[in-house]
Structures are given as C-alpha cells and as structure tokens.
Amino acid sequence: MAERDAEVGFKKETVCKLLSGFFKEDRTRLSGDAVLLMTELLKIFVQEAAVRSQKQAESEDCDQVDIEHFEKILPQLLLDF
Amino acid sequence: MSVDEDETRQRLKAAVHYAVGRMCQRMGEDHRRDFSRQVVAAIAETTFRQCDIFAKDLEAFARHAKRSTVTSEDVKLVARRSTALSIHIQNKSEELNQEQRDLKKKNTAKRRSRDTEEESRE
C-alpha cells in the first residue's frame, strides 16, 4: 500500500519546463524553491477543479462527473486563482 | 512556431494530461465518483493555459523586483487572490526554508565530526 500513500502530483521537471517554456524572455530563470511551490500550487489547482466538479455532480445526483459539471464550476475556479 | 517547439509543447501537454489523469483517478476512488475522459482532458487543458498566465505573472513580478530569477516570493504573489491558498503557500515556503536550514546544520555537523575524527587520527 506504499504506492497508495504517495501523493500524486506533478513532477518537478514537468513544472520547470512548462513554466520556462511560457517565459517571454530567455534569460528568466526559476529557483528550486519556486519550482517546488509552483508544483504545490498546480496540484491544488487540479484538486480544486476535481473536487468542485465532484460536488457539482453530487448536487445533480450524478454518479459520474461529466463535462457540464466542470463547465459550471470553471468561471469561479478561474476567479479564485 | 517551429516543428521542434510544437513537439515540446505537445509533450508537455501530454505530461500535464497524465498527471491530471492520475490525480483525478485517485480522487474518483476516494470519493466514489469517477471522472469522464472529457473532464480529465478539459482540466488538463485549463491547467496548461493557467500555467501560461502563472508564468507570465511570475516573470513580471521578478522583473519588477529587478531580478531575472523567479523566487518563492514571486510564487507567494501569484497565490495572493485567495486567502486560504496564500496562507497555505506561505506555510509551505516556511517548511521548505526550515528543511534547508536543517539540512545545512546536518551537513556542518557531519563535517565537524569528520574533522575531529581526522584530528584524532593524526
């Protein structure tokens, strides 16, 4: 069950490359701490998206979370981040 | 956009999609409510685009502080819009700093013990 306990999230390398790719200037660098914090921030973003969609599905009495549930929570999600 | 750049972009998107998929699956199991594949793809796409906004903000904040390196201070500013999130990120940052301090202490302690060992051998 060790694998179950390990938190799933983004890899540090993924976050680093992702952000670096979006920078406008090539000389902008990322510190190690910043990458770790951004990894946490993105994990929370995805978790929030998932949990809010689940709540929406629950309120509509659906067993599966579908695109319409995500659509409904998306505006507020983007305003919160 | 060149072919090479396009390919890295696709690979990054795939990596984000994979991570989001795993997280959604875990949460589906935990709360007994599964996500459709469409939702996973939509969350992945949203996350990818949100990253674009985050990256541009981080870069602008670093530039404003006259730095060319993005630090944890800039990330704290990105998370400013929601109080709970901001507090969480600040705590996490503190935790990281504490860990680094402990690690440094450990290393100097190790070095010191090694030095005394060598001295006693001499």
mmCIF file with all atom_site columns, C-alpha atoms in Angstrom:
data_model
loop_
_atom_site.group_PDB
_atom_site.id
_atom_site.type_symbol
_atom_site.label_atom_id
_atom_site.label_alt_id
_atom_site.label_comp_id
_atom_site.label_asym_id
_atom_site.label_entity_id
_atom_site.label_seq_id
_atom_site.pdbx_PDB_ins_code
_atom_site.Cartn_x
_atom_site.Cartn_y
_atom_site.Cartn_z
_atom_site.occupancy
_atom_site.B_iso_or_equiv
_atom_site.pdbx_formal_charge
_atom_site.auth_seq_id
_atom_site.auth_comp_id
_atom_site.auth_asym_id
_atom_site.auth_atom_id
_atom_site.pdbx_PDB_model_num
ATOM 1   C CA . MET A 1 1   ? 0.000   0.000  0.000   1.00 0.00 ? 1   MET A CA 1
ATOM 2   C CA . ALA A 1 2   ? 3.051   2.231  -0.059  1.00 0.00 ? 2   ALA A CA 1
ATOM 3   C CA . GLU A 1 3   ? 2.162   3.462  -3.528  1.00 0.00 ? 3   GLU A CA 1
ATOM 4   C CA . ARG A 1 4   ? -1.277  4.472  -2.352  1.00 0.00 ? 4   ARG A CA 1
ATOM 5   C CA . ASP A 1 5   ? 0.142   6.751  0.323   1.00 0.00 ? 5   ASP A CA 1
ATOM 6   C CA . ALA A 1 6   ? 2.486   8.550  -2.029  1.00 0.00 ? 6   ALA A CA 1
ATOM 7   C CA . GLU A 1 7   ? 0.764   11.759 -3.119  1.00 0.00 ? 7   GLU A CA 1
ATOM 8   C CA . VAL A 1 8   ? 0.154   12.028 -6.821  1.00 0.00 ? 8   VAL A CA 1
ATOM 9   C CA . GLY A 1 9   ? 1.000   15.321 -8.413  1.00 0.00 ? 9   GLY A CA 1
ATOM 10  C CA . PHE A 1 10  ? 3.181   16.967 -10.993 1.00 0.00 ? 10  PHE A CA 1
ATOM 11  C CA . LYS A 1 11  ? 6.836   16.154 -11.478 1.00 0.00 ? 11  LYS A CA 1
ATOM 12  C CA . LYS A 1 12  ? 9.289   18.910 -10.719 1.00 0.00 ? 12  LYS A CA 1
ATOM 13  C CA . GLU A 1 13  ? 10.798  18.632 -14.212 1.00 0.00 ? 13  GLU A CA 1
ATOM 14  C CA . THR A 1 14  ? 7.405   19.000 -15.849 1.00 0.00 ? 14  THR A CA 1
ATOM 15  C CA . VAL A 1 15  ? 6.593   22.169 -13.920 1.00 0.00 ? 15  VAL A CA 1
ATOM 16  C CA . CYS A 1 16  ? 10.040  23.614 -14.569 1.00 0.00 ? 16  CYS A CA 1
ATOM 17  C CA . LYS A 1 17  ? 9.901   23.020 -18.325 1.00 0.00 ? 17  LYS A CA 1
ATOM 18  C CA . LEU A 1 18  ? 6.277   24.126 -18.530 1.00 0.00 ? 18  LEU A CA 1
ATOM 19  C CA . LEU A 1 19  ? 6.933   27.493 -16.879 1.00 0.00 ? 19  LEU A CA 1
ATOM 20  C CA . SER A 1 20  ? 10.237  28.079 -18.647 1.00 0.00 ? 20  SER A CA 1
ATOM 21  C CA . GLY A 1 21  ? 8.518   27.456 -21.968 1.00 0.00 ? 21  GLY A CA 1
ATOM 22  C CA . PHE A 1 22  ? 5.993   30.215 -21.276 1.00 0.00 ? 22  PHE A CA 1
ATOM 23  C CA . PHE A 1 23  ? 8.513   32.898 -20.274 1.00 0.00 ? 23  PHE A CA 1
ATOM 24  C CA . LYS A 1 24  ? 8.772   35.738 -22.739 1.00 0.00 ? 24  LYS A CA 1
ATOM 25  C CA . GLU A 1 25  ? 12.480  36.263 -22.213 1.00 0.00 ? 25  GLU A CA 1
ATOM 26  C CA . ASP A 1 26  ? 15.053  33.523 -22.453 1.00 0.00 ? 26  ASP A CA 1
ATOM 27  C CA . ARG A 1 27  ? 17.186  34.801 -19.598 1.00 0.00 ? 27  ARG A CA 1
ATOM 28  C CA . THR A 1 28  ? 14.428  34.392 -16.981 1.00 0.00 ? 28  THR A CA 1
ATOM 29  C CA . ARG A 1 29  ? 15.361  31.579 -14.598 1.00 0.00 ? 29  ARG A CA 1
ATOM 30  C CA . LEU A 1 30  ? 13.481  29.641 -11.900 1.00 0.00 ? 30  LEU A CA 1
ATOM 31  C CA . SER A 1 31  ? 14.809  28.990 -8.399  1.00 0.00 ? 31  SER A CA 1
ATOM 32  C CA . GLY A 1 32  ? 14.432  25.499 -6.925  1.00 0.00 ? 32  GLY A CA 1
ATOM 33  C CA . ASP A 1 33  ? 12.105  26.721 -4.187  1.00 0.00 ? 33  ASP A CA 1
ATOM 34  C CA . ALA A 1 34  ? 9.892   28.456 -6.726  1.00 0.00 ? 34  ALA A CA 1
ATOM 35  C CA . VAL A 1 35  ? 9.524   25.229 -8.714  1.00 0.00 ? 35  VAL A CA 1
ATOM 36  C CA . LEU A 1 36  ? 8.540   23.274 -5.595  1.00 0.00 ? 36  LEU A CA 1
ATOM 37  C CA . LEU A 1 37  ? 5.980   25.898 -4.587  1.00 0.00 ? 37  LEU A CA 1
ATOM 38  C CA . MET A 1 38  ? 4.544   26.063 -8.106  1.00 0.00 ? 38  MET A CA 1
ATOM 39  C CA . THR A 1 39  ? 4.238   22.257 -8.105  1.00 0.00 ? 39  THR A CA 1
ATOM 40  C CA . GLU A 1 40  ? 2.156   22.563 -4.940  1.00 0.00 ? 40  GLU A CA 1
ATOM 41  C CA . LEU A 1 41  ? 0.085   25.400 -6.389  1.00 0.00 ? 41  LEU A CA 1
ATOM 42  C CA . LEU A 1 42  ? -0.716  23.462 -9.565  1.00 0.00 ? 42  LEU A CA 1
ATOM 43  C CA . LYS A 1 43  ? -1.600  20.380 -7.530  1.00 0.00 ? 43  LYS A CA 1
ATOM 44  C CA . ILE A 1 44  ? -4.089  22.455 -5.550  1.00 0.00 ? 44  ILE A CA 1
ATOM 45  C CA . PHE A 1 45  ? -5.467  23.935 -8.779  1.00 0.00 ? 45  PHE A CA 1
ATOM 46  C CA . VAL A 1 46  ? -6.203  20.482 -10.198 1.00 0.00 ? 46  VAL A CA 1
ATOM 47  C CA . GLN A 1 47  ? -7.560  19.188 -6.881  1.00 0.00 ? 47  GLN A CA 1
ATOM 48  C CA . GLU A 1 48  ? -9.858  22.203 -6.602  1.00 0.00 ? 48  GLU A CA 1
ATOM 49  C CA . ALA A 1 49  ? -11.089 21.659 -10.170 1.00 0.00 ? 49  ALA A CA 1
ATOM 50  C CA . ALA A 1 50  ? -11.741 17.981 -9.446  1.00 0.00 ? 50  ALA A CA 1
ATOM 51  C CA . VAL A 1 51  ? -13.402 18.407 -6.038  1.00 0.00 ? 51  VAL A CA 1
ATOM 52  C CA . ARG A 1 52  ? -15.646 21.250 -7.186  1.00 0.00 ? 52  ARG A CA 1
ATOM 53  C CA . SER A 1 53  ? -16.723 19.226 -10.231 1.00 0.00 ? 53  SER A CA 1
ATOM 54  C CA . GLN A 1 54  ? -17.471 16.267 -7.974  1.00 0.00 ? 54  GLN A CA 1
ATOM 55  C CA . LYS A 1 55  ? -19.558 18.480 -5.681  1.00 0.00 ? 55  LYS A CA 1
ATOM 56  C CA . GLN A 1 56  ? -21.474 19.779 -8.695  1.00 0.00 ? 56  GLN A CA 1
ATOM 57  C CA . ALA A 1 57  ? -22.099 16.230 -9.909  1.00 0.00 ? 57  ALA A CA 1
ATOM 58  C CA . GLU A 1 58  ? -23.215 15.246 -6.408  1.00 0.00 ? 58  GLU A CA 1
ATOM 59  C CA . SER A 1 59  ? -25.709 18.121 -6.226  1.00 0.00 ? 59  SER A CA 1
ATOM 60  C CA . GLU A 1 60  ? -27.169 16.962 -9.528  1.00 0.00 ? 60  GLU A CA 1
ATOM 61  C CA . ASP A 1 61  ? -27.289 13.372 -8.292  1.00 0.00 ? 61  ASP A CA 1
ATOM 62  C CA . CYS A 1 62  ? -24.969 12.023 -10.995 1.00 0.00 ? 62  CYS A CA 1
ATOM 63  C CA . ASP A 1 63  ? -22.678 9.047  -10.471 1.00 0.00 ? 63  ASP A CA 1
ATOM 64  C CA . GLN A 1 64  ? -20.088 10.254 -12.956 1.00 0.00 ? 64  GLN A CA 1
ATOM 65  C CA . VAL A 1 65  ? -18.511 13.682 -13.210 1.00 0.00 ? 65  VAL A CA 1
ATOM 66  C CA . ASP A 1 66  ? -19.221 14.989 -16.695 1.00 0.00 ? 66  ASP A CA 1
ATOM 67  C CA . ILE A 1 67  ? -18.119 17.965 -18.745 1.00 0.00 ? 67  ILE A CA 1
ATOM 68  C CA . GLU A 1 68  ? -21.216 20.007 -17.868 1.00 0.00 ? 68  GLU A CA 1
ATOM 69  C CA . HIS A 1 69  ? -20.323 19.825 -14.175 1.00 0.00 ? 69  HIS A CA 1
ATOM 70  C CA . PHE A 1 70  ? -16.832 21.098 -14.883 1.00 0.00 ? 70  PHE A CA 1
ATOM 71  C CA . GLU A 1 71  ? -18.249 23.831 -17.128 1.00 0.00 ? 71  GLU A CA 1
ATOM 72  C CA . LYS A 1 72  ? -20.383 25.112 -14.279 1.00 0.00 ? 72  LYS A CA 1
ATOM 73  C CA . ILE A 1 73  ? -17.535 25.426 -11.776 1.00 0.00 ? 73  ILE A CA 1
ATOM 74  C CA . LEU A 1 74  ? -14.932 26.733 -14.228 1.00 0.00 ? 74  LEU A CA 1
ATOM 75  C CA . PRO A 1 75  ? -15.666 30.510 -14.018 1.00 0.00 ? 75  PRO A CA 1
ATOM 76  C CA . GLN A 1 76  ? -15.394 30.648 -10.226 1.00 0.00 ? 76  GLN A CA 1
ATOM 77  C CA . LEU A 1 77  ? -12.298 28.410 -10.297 1.00 0.00 ? 77  LEU A CA 1
ATOM 78  C CA . LEU A 1 78  ? -10.513 30.812 -12.617 1.00 0.00 ? 78  LEU A CA 1
ATOM 79  C CA . LEU A 1 79  ? -11.539 33.784 -10.493 1.00 0.00 ? 79  LEU A CA 1
ATOM 80  C CA . ASP A 1 80  ? -10.088 32.115 -7.387  1.00 0.00 ? 80  ASP A CA 1
ATOM 81  C CA . PHE A 1 81  ? -6.628  31.589 -8.911  1.00 0.00 ? 81  PHE A CA 1
ATOM 82  C CA . MET B 2 1   ? 6.143   28.140 -34.267 1.00 0.00 ? 1   MET B CA 1
ATOM 83  C CA . SER B 2 2   ? 8.782   25.678 -35.422 1.00 0.00 ? 2   SER B CA 1
ATOM 84  C CA . VAL B 2 3   ? 8.172   21.943 -35.602 1.00 0.00 ? 3   VAL B CA 1
ATOM 85  C CA . ASP B 2 4   ? 10.548  21.365 -32.688 1.00 0.00 ? 4   ASP B CA 1
ATOM 86  C CA . GLU B 2 5   ? 8.790   23.863 -30.438 1.00 0.00 ? 5   GLU B CA 1
ATOM 87  C CA . ASP B 2 6   ? 5.449   22.400 -31.371 1.00 0.00 ? 6   ASP B CA 1
ATOM 88  C CA . GLU B 2 7   ? 6.621   18.943 -30.399 1.00 0.00 ? 7   GLU B CA 1
ATOM 89  C CA . THR B 2 8   ? 7.885   20.039 -26.966 1.00 0.00 ? 8   THR B CA 1
ATOM 90  C CA . ARG B 2 9   ? 4.541   21.752 -26.442 1.00 0.00 ? 9   ARG B CA 1
ATOM 91  C CA . GLN B 2 10  ? 2.682   18.557 -27.291 1.00 0.00 ? 10  GLN B CA 1
ATOM 92  C CA . ARG B 2 11  ? 4.917   16.549 -24.978 1.00 0.00 ? 11  ARG B CA 1
ATOM 93  C CA . LEU B 2 12  ? 4.362   18.993 -22.129 1.00 0.00 ? 12  LEU B CA 1
ATOM 94  C CA . LYS B 2 13  ? 0.627   18.855 -22.719 1.00 0.00 ? 13  LYS B CA 1
ATOM 95  C CA . ALA B 2 14  ? 0.789   15.073 -22.588 1.00 0.00 ? 14  ALA B CA 1
ATOM 96  C CA . ALA B 2 15  ? 2.743   15.221 -19.322 1.00 0.00 ? 15  ALA B CA 1
ATOM 97  C CA . VAL B 2 16  ? 0.154   17.557 -17.785 1.00 0.00 ? 16  VAL B CA 1
ATOM 98  C CA . HIS B 2 17  ? -2.659  15.339 -19.047 1.00 0.00 ? 17  HIS B CA 1
ATOM 99  C CA . TYR B 2 18  ? -1.025  12.281 -17.487 1.00 0.00 ? 18  TYR B CA 1
ATOM 100 C CA . ALA B 2 19  ? -0.562  13.966 -14.100 1.00 0.00 ? 19  ALA B CA 1
ATOM 101 C CA . VAL B 2 20  ? -4.123  15.325 -14.107 1.00 0.00 ? 20  VAL B CA 1
ATOM 102 C CA . GLY B 2 21  ? -5.439  11.894 -15.090 1.00 0.00 ? 21  GLY B CA 1
ATOM 103 C CA . ARG B 2 22  ? -3.691  10.231 -12.169 1.00 0.00 ? 22  ARG B CA 1
ATOM 104 C CA . MET B 2 23  ? -4.876  12.835 -9.697  1.00 0.00 ? 23  MET B CA 1
ATOM 105 C CA . CYS B 2 24  ? -8.467  12.588 -10.965 1.00 0.00 ? 24  CYS B CA 1
ATOM 106 C CA . GLN B 2 25  ? -8.386  8.810  -10.773 1.00 0.00 ? 25  GLN B CA 1
ATOM 107 C CA . ARG B 2 26  ? -7.158  8.966  -7.176  1.00 0.00 ? 26  ARG B CA 1
ATOM 108 C CA . MET B 2 27  ? -9.886  11.423 -6.246  1.00 0.00 ? 27  MET B CA 1
ATOM 109 C CA . GLY B 2 28  ? -12.509 9.400  -8.066  1.00 0.00 ? 28  GLY B CA 1
ATOM 110 C CA . GLU B 2 29  ? -11.552 6.383  -5.962  1.00 0.00 ? 29  GLU B CA 1
ATOM 111 C CA . ASP B 2 30  ? -11.523 8.388  -2.745  1.00 0.00 ? 30  ASP B CA 1
ATOM 112 C CA . HIS B 2 31  ? -14.952 9.928  -3.239  1.00 0.00 ? 31  HIS B CA 1
ATOM 113 C CA . ARG B 2 32  ? -16.558 7.127  -5.275  1.00 0.00 ? 32  ARG B CA 1
ATOM 114 C CA . ARG B 2 33  ? -17.389 9.422  -8.167  1.00 0.00 ? 33  ARG B CA 1
ATOM 115 C CA . ASP B 2 34  ? -15.413 8.892  -11.391 1.00 0.00 ? 34  ASP B CA 1
ATOM 116 C CA . PHE B 2 35  ? -14.426 11.498 -13.927 1.00 0.00 ? 35  PHE B CA 1
ATOM 117 C CA . SER B 2 36  ? -15.298 11.155 -17.596 1.00 0.00 ? 36  SER B CA 1
ATOM 118 C CA . ARG B 2 37  ? -12.361 11.293 -20.007 1.00 0.00 ? 37  ARG B CA 1
ATOM 119 C CA . GLN B 2 38  ? -13.668 14.570 -21.368 1.00 0.00 ? 38  GLN B CA 1
ATOM 120 C CA . VAL B 2 39  ? -13.467 16.178 -17.926 1.00 0.00 ? 39  VAL B CA 1
ATOM 121 C CA . VAL B 2 40  ? -9.892  14.977 -17.424 1.00 0.00 ? 40  VAL B CA 1
ATOM 122 C CA . ALA B 2 41  ? -8.930  16.446 -20.806 1.00 0.00 ? 41  ALA B CA 1
ATOM 123 C CA . ALA B 2 42  ? -10.697 19.729 -20.004 1.00 0.00 ? 42  ALA B CA 1
ATOM 124 C CA . ILE B 2 43  ? -8.991  20.061 -16.606 1.00 0.00 ? 43  ILE B CA 1
ATOM 125 C CA . ALA B 2 44  ? -5.637  19.307 -18.245 1.00 0.00 ? 44  ALA B CA 1
ATOM 126 C CA . GLU B 2 45  ? -6.193  21.951 -20.916 1.00 0.00 ? 45  GLU B CA 1
ATOM 127 C CA . THR B 2 46  ? -7.303  24.516 -18.324 1.00 0.00 ? 46  THR B CA 1
ATOM 128 C CA . THR B 2 47  ? -4.242  23.764 -16.189 1.00 0.00 ? 47  THR B CA 1
ATOM 129 C CA . PHE B 2 48  ? -1.971  24.144 -19.203 1.00 0.00 ? 48  PHE B CA 1
ATOM 130 C CA . ARG B 2 49  ? -3.409  27.541 -20.081 1.00 0.00 ? 49  ARG B CA 1
ATOM 131 C CA . GLN B 2 50  ? -3.426  28.644 -16.456 1.00 0.00 ? 50  GLN B CA 1
ATOM 132 C CA . CYS B 2 51  ? 0.306   27.823 -16.418 1.00 0.00 ? 51  CYS B CA 1
ATOM 133 C CA . ASP B 2 52  ? 0.784   30.323 -19.231 1.00 0.00 ? 52  ASP B CA 1
ATOM 134 C CA . ILE B 2 53  ? -0.830  33.035 -17.085 1.00 0.00 ? 53  ILE B CA 1
ATOM 135 C CA . PHE B 2 54  ? 1.151   31.984 -13.994 1.00 0.00 ? 54  PHE B CA 1
ATOM 136 C CA . ALA B 2 55  ? 4.444   32.012 -15.900 1.00 0.00 ? 55  ALA B CA 1
ATOM 137 C CA . LYS B 2 56  ? 3.852   35.486 -17.351 1.00 0.00 ? 56  LYS B CA 1
ATOM 138 C CA . ASP B 2 57  ? 2.860   36.806 -13.900 1.00 0.00 ? 57  ASP B CA 1
ATOM 139 C CA . LEU B 2 58  ? 5.914   35.241 -12.252 1.00 0.00 ? 58  LEU B CA 1
ATOM 140 C CA . GLU B 2 59  ? 8.173   36.736 -14.886 1.00 0.00 ? 59  GLU B CA 1
ATOM 141 C CA . ALA B 2 60  ? 6.610   40.181 -14.471 1.00 0.00 ? 60  ALA B CA 1
ATOM 142 C CA . PHE B 2 61  ? 6.917   40.038 -10.657 1.00 0.00 ? 61  PHE B CA 1
ATOM 143 C CA . ALA B 2 62  ? 10.577  39.024 -10.865 1.00 0.00 ? 62  ALA B CA 1
ATOM 144 C CA . ARG B 2 63  ? 11.230  41.790 -13.374 1.00 0.00 ? 63  ARG B CA 1
ATOM 145 C CA . HIS B 2 64  ? 9.531   44.307 -11.085 1.00 0.00 ? 64  HIS B CA 1
ATOM 146 C CA . ALA B 2 65  ? 11.872  43.273 -8.271  1.00 0.00 ? 65  ALA B CA 1
ATOM 147 C CA . LYS B 2 66  ? 14.772  43.763 -10.716 1.00 0.00 ? 66  LYS B CA 1
ATOM 148 C CA . ARG B 2 67  ? 15.627  40.071 -10.715 1.00 0.00 ? 67  ARG B CA 1
ATOM 149 C CA . SER B 2 68  ? 15.987  37.678 -13.643 1.00 0.00 ? 68  SER B CA 1
ATOM 150 C CA . THR B 2 69  ? 15.340  34.643 -11.431 1.00 0.00 ? 69  THR B CA 1
ATOM 151 C CA . VAL B 2 70  ? 11.829  33.772 -10.240 1.00 0.00 ? 70  VAL B CA 1
ATOM 152 C CA . THR B 2 71  ? 11.893  33.061 -6.475  1.00 0.00 ? 71  THR B CA 1
ATOM 153 C CA . SER B 2 72  ? 9.424   31.799 -3.871  1.00 0.00 ? 72  SER B CA 1
ATOM 154 C CA . GLU B 2 73  ? 8.480   35.444 -3.171  1.00 0.00 ? 73  GLU B CA 1
ATOM 155 C CA . ASP B 2 74  ? 7.031   35.707 -6.672  1.00 0.00 ? 74  ASP B CA 1
ATOM 156 C CA . VAL B 2 75  ? 5.048   32.495 -6.213  1.00 0.00 ? 75  VAL B CA 1
ATOM 157 C CA . LYS B 2 76  ? 3.580   33.921 -2.997  1.00 0.00 ? 76  LYS B CA 1
ATOM 158 C CA . LEU B 2 77  ? 2.354   36.901 -5.032  1.00 0.00 ? 77  LEU B CA 1
ATOM 159 C CA . VAL B 2 78  ? 0.789   34.631 -7.653  1.00 0.00 ? 78  VAL B CA 1
ATOM 160 C CA . ALA B 2 79  ? -1.221  32.945 -4.884  1.00 0.00 ? 79  ALA B CA 1
ATOM 161 C CA . ARG B 2 80  ? -2.442  36.245 -3.402  1.00 0.00 ? 80  ARG B CA 1
ATOM 162 C CA . ARG B 2 81  ? -6.027  36.129 -4.745  1.00 0.00 ? 81  ARG B CA 1
ATOM 163 C CA . SER B 2 82  ? -7.385  33.620 -2.252  1.00 0.00 ? 82  SER B CA 1
ATOM 164 C CA . THR B 2 83  ? -6.594  33.965 1.455   1.00 0.00 ? 83  THR B CA 1
ATOM 165 C CA . ALA B 2 84  ? -6.529  30.253 2.302   1.00 0.00 ? 84  ALA B CA 1
ATOM 166 C CA . LEU B 2 85  ? -4.314  29.477 -0.680  1.00 0.00 ? 85  LEU B CA 1
ATOM 167 C CA . SER B 2 86  ? -1.975  32.325 0.106   1.00 0.00 ? 86  SER B CA 1
ATOM 168 C CA . ILE B 2 87  ? -1.585  31.152 3.712   1.00 0.00 ? 87  ILE B CA 1
ATOM 169 C CA . HIS B 2 88  ? -1.027  27.567 2.579   1.00 0.00 ? 88  HIS B CA 1
ATOM 170 C CA . ILE B 2 89  ? 1.691   28.577 0.130   1.00 0.00 ? 89  ILE B CA 1
ATOM 171 C CA . GLN B 2 90  ? 3.393   30.742 2.746   1.00 0.00 ? 90  GLN B CA 1
ATOM 172 C CA . ASN B 2 91  ? 3.413   27.862 5.223   1.00 0.00 ? 91  ASN B CA 1
ATOM 173 C CA . LYS B 2 92  ? 4.807   25.552 2.560   1.00 0.00 ? 92  LYS B CA 1
ATOM 174 C CA . SER B 2 93  ? 7.543   28.049 1.804   1.00 0.00 ? 93  SER B CA 1
ATOM 175 C CA . GLU B 2 94  ? 8.417   28.268 5.511   1.00 0.00 ? 94  GLU B CA 1
ATOM 176 C CA . GLU B 2 95  ? 8.553   24.470 5.642   1.00 0.00 ? 95  GLU B CA 1
ATOM 177 C CA . LEU B 2 96  ? 10.965  24.375 2.703   1.00 0.00 ? 96  LEU B CA 1
ATOM 178 C CA . ASN B 2 97  ? 13.194  27.007 4.310   1.00 0.00 ? 97  ASN B CA 1
ATOM 179 C CA . GLN B 2 98  ? 13.204  25.085 7.588   1.00 0.00 ? 98  GLN B CA 1
ATOM 180 C CA . GLU B 2 99  ? 14.145  21.875 5.779   1.00 0.00 ? 99  GLU B CA 1
ATOM 181 C CA . GLN B 2 100 ? 17.025  23.590 4.082   1.00 0.00 ? 100 GLN B CA 1
ATOM 182 C CA . ARG B 2 101 ? 18.257  25.039 7.358   1.00 0.00 ? 101 ARG B CA 1
ATOM 183 C CA . ASP B 2 102 ? 18.112  21.590 8.986   1.00 0.00 ? 102 ASP B CA 1
ATOM 184 C CA . LEU B 2 103 ? 19.971  20.078 6.065   1.00 0.00 ? 103 LEU B CA 1
ATOM 185 C CA . LYS B 2 104 ? 22.693  22.705 6.337   1.00 0.00 ? 104 LYS B CA 1
ATOM 186 C CA . LYS B 2 105 ? 23.022  22.106 10.081  1.00 0.00 ? 105 LYS B CA 1
ATOM 187 C CA . LYS B 2 106 ? 23.293  18.364 9.492   1.00 0.00 ? 106 LYS B CA 1
ATOM 188 C CA . ASN B 2 107 ? 25.984  18.845 6.870   1.00 0.00 ? 107 ASN B CA 1
ATOM 189 C CA . THR B 2 108 ? 28.087  21.140 9.024   1.00 0.00 ? 108 THR B CA 1
ATOM 190 C CA . ALA B 2 109 ? 27.678  18.762 11.956  1.00 0.00 ? 109 ALA B CA 1
ATOM 191 C CA . LYS B 2 110 ? 28.805  15.877 9.776   1.00 0.00 ? 110 LYS B CA 1
ATOM 192 C CA . ARG B 2 111 ? 31.758  17.854 8.515   1.00 0.00 ? 111 ARG B CA 1
ATOM 193 C CA . ARG B 2 112 ? 32.697  18.822 12.059  1.00 0.00 ? 112 ARG B CA 1
ATOM 194 C CA . SER B 2 113 ? 32.585  15.224 13.297  1.00 0.00 ? 113 SER B CA 1
ATOM 195 C CA . ARG B 2 114 ? 34.665  14.137 10.333  1.00 0.00 ? 114 ARG B CA 1
ATOM 196 C CA . ASP B 2 115 ? 37.204  16.870 11.057  1.00 0.00 ? 115 ASP B CA 1
ATOM 197 C CA . THR B 2 116 ? 37.549  15.833 14.685  1.00 0.00 ? 116 THR B CA 1
ATOM 198 C CA . GLU B 2 117 ? 37.901  12.215 13.597  1.00 0.00 ? 117 GLU B CA 1
ATOM 199 C CA . GLU B 2 118 ? 40.758  13.123 11.315  1.00 0.00 ? 118 GLU B CA 1
ATOM 200 C CA . GLU B 2 119 ? 42.347  15.227 14.011  1.00 0.00 ? 119 GLU B CA 1
ATOM 201 C CA . SER B 2 120 ? 42.252  12.388 16.494  1.00 0.00 ? 120 SER B CA 1
ATOM 202 C CA . ARG B 2 121 ? 43.805  10.065 13.943  1.00 0.00 ? 121 ARG B CA 1
ATOM 203 C CA . GLU B 2 122 ? 46.650  12.474 13.474  1.00 0.00 ? 122 GLU B CA 1
#
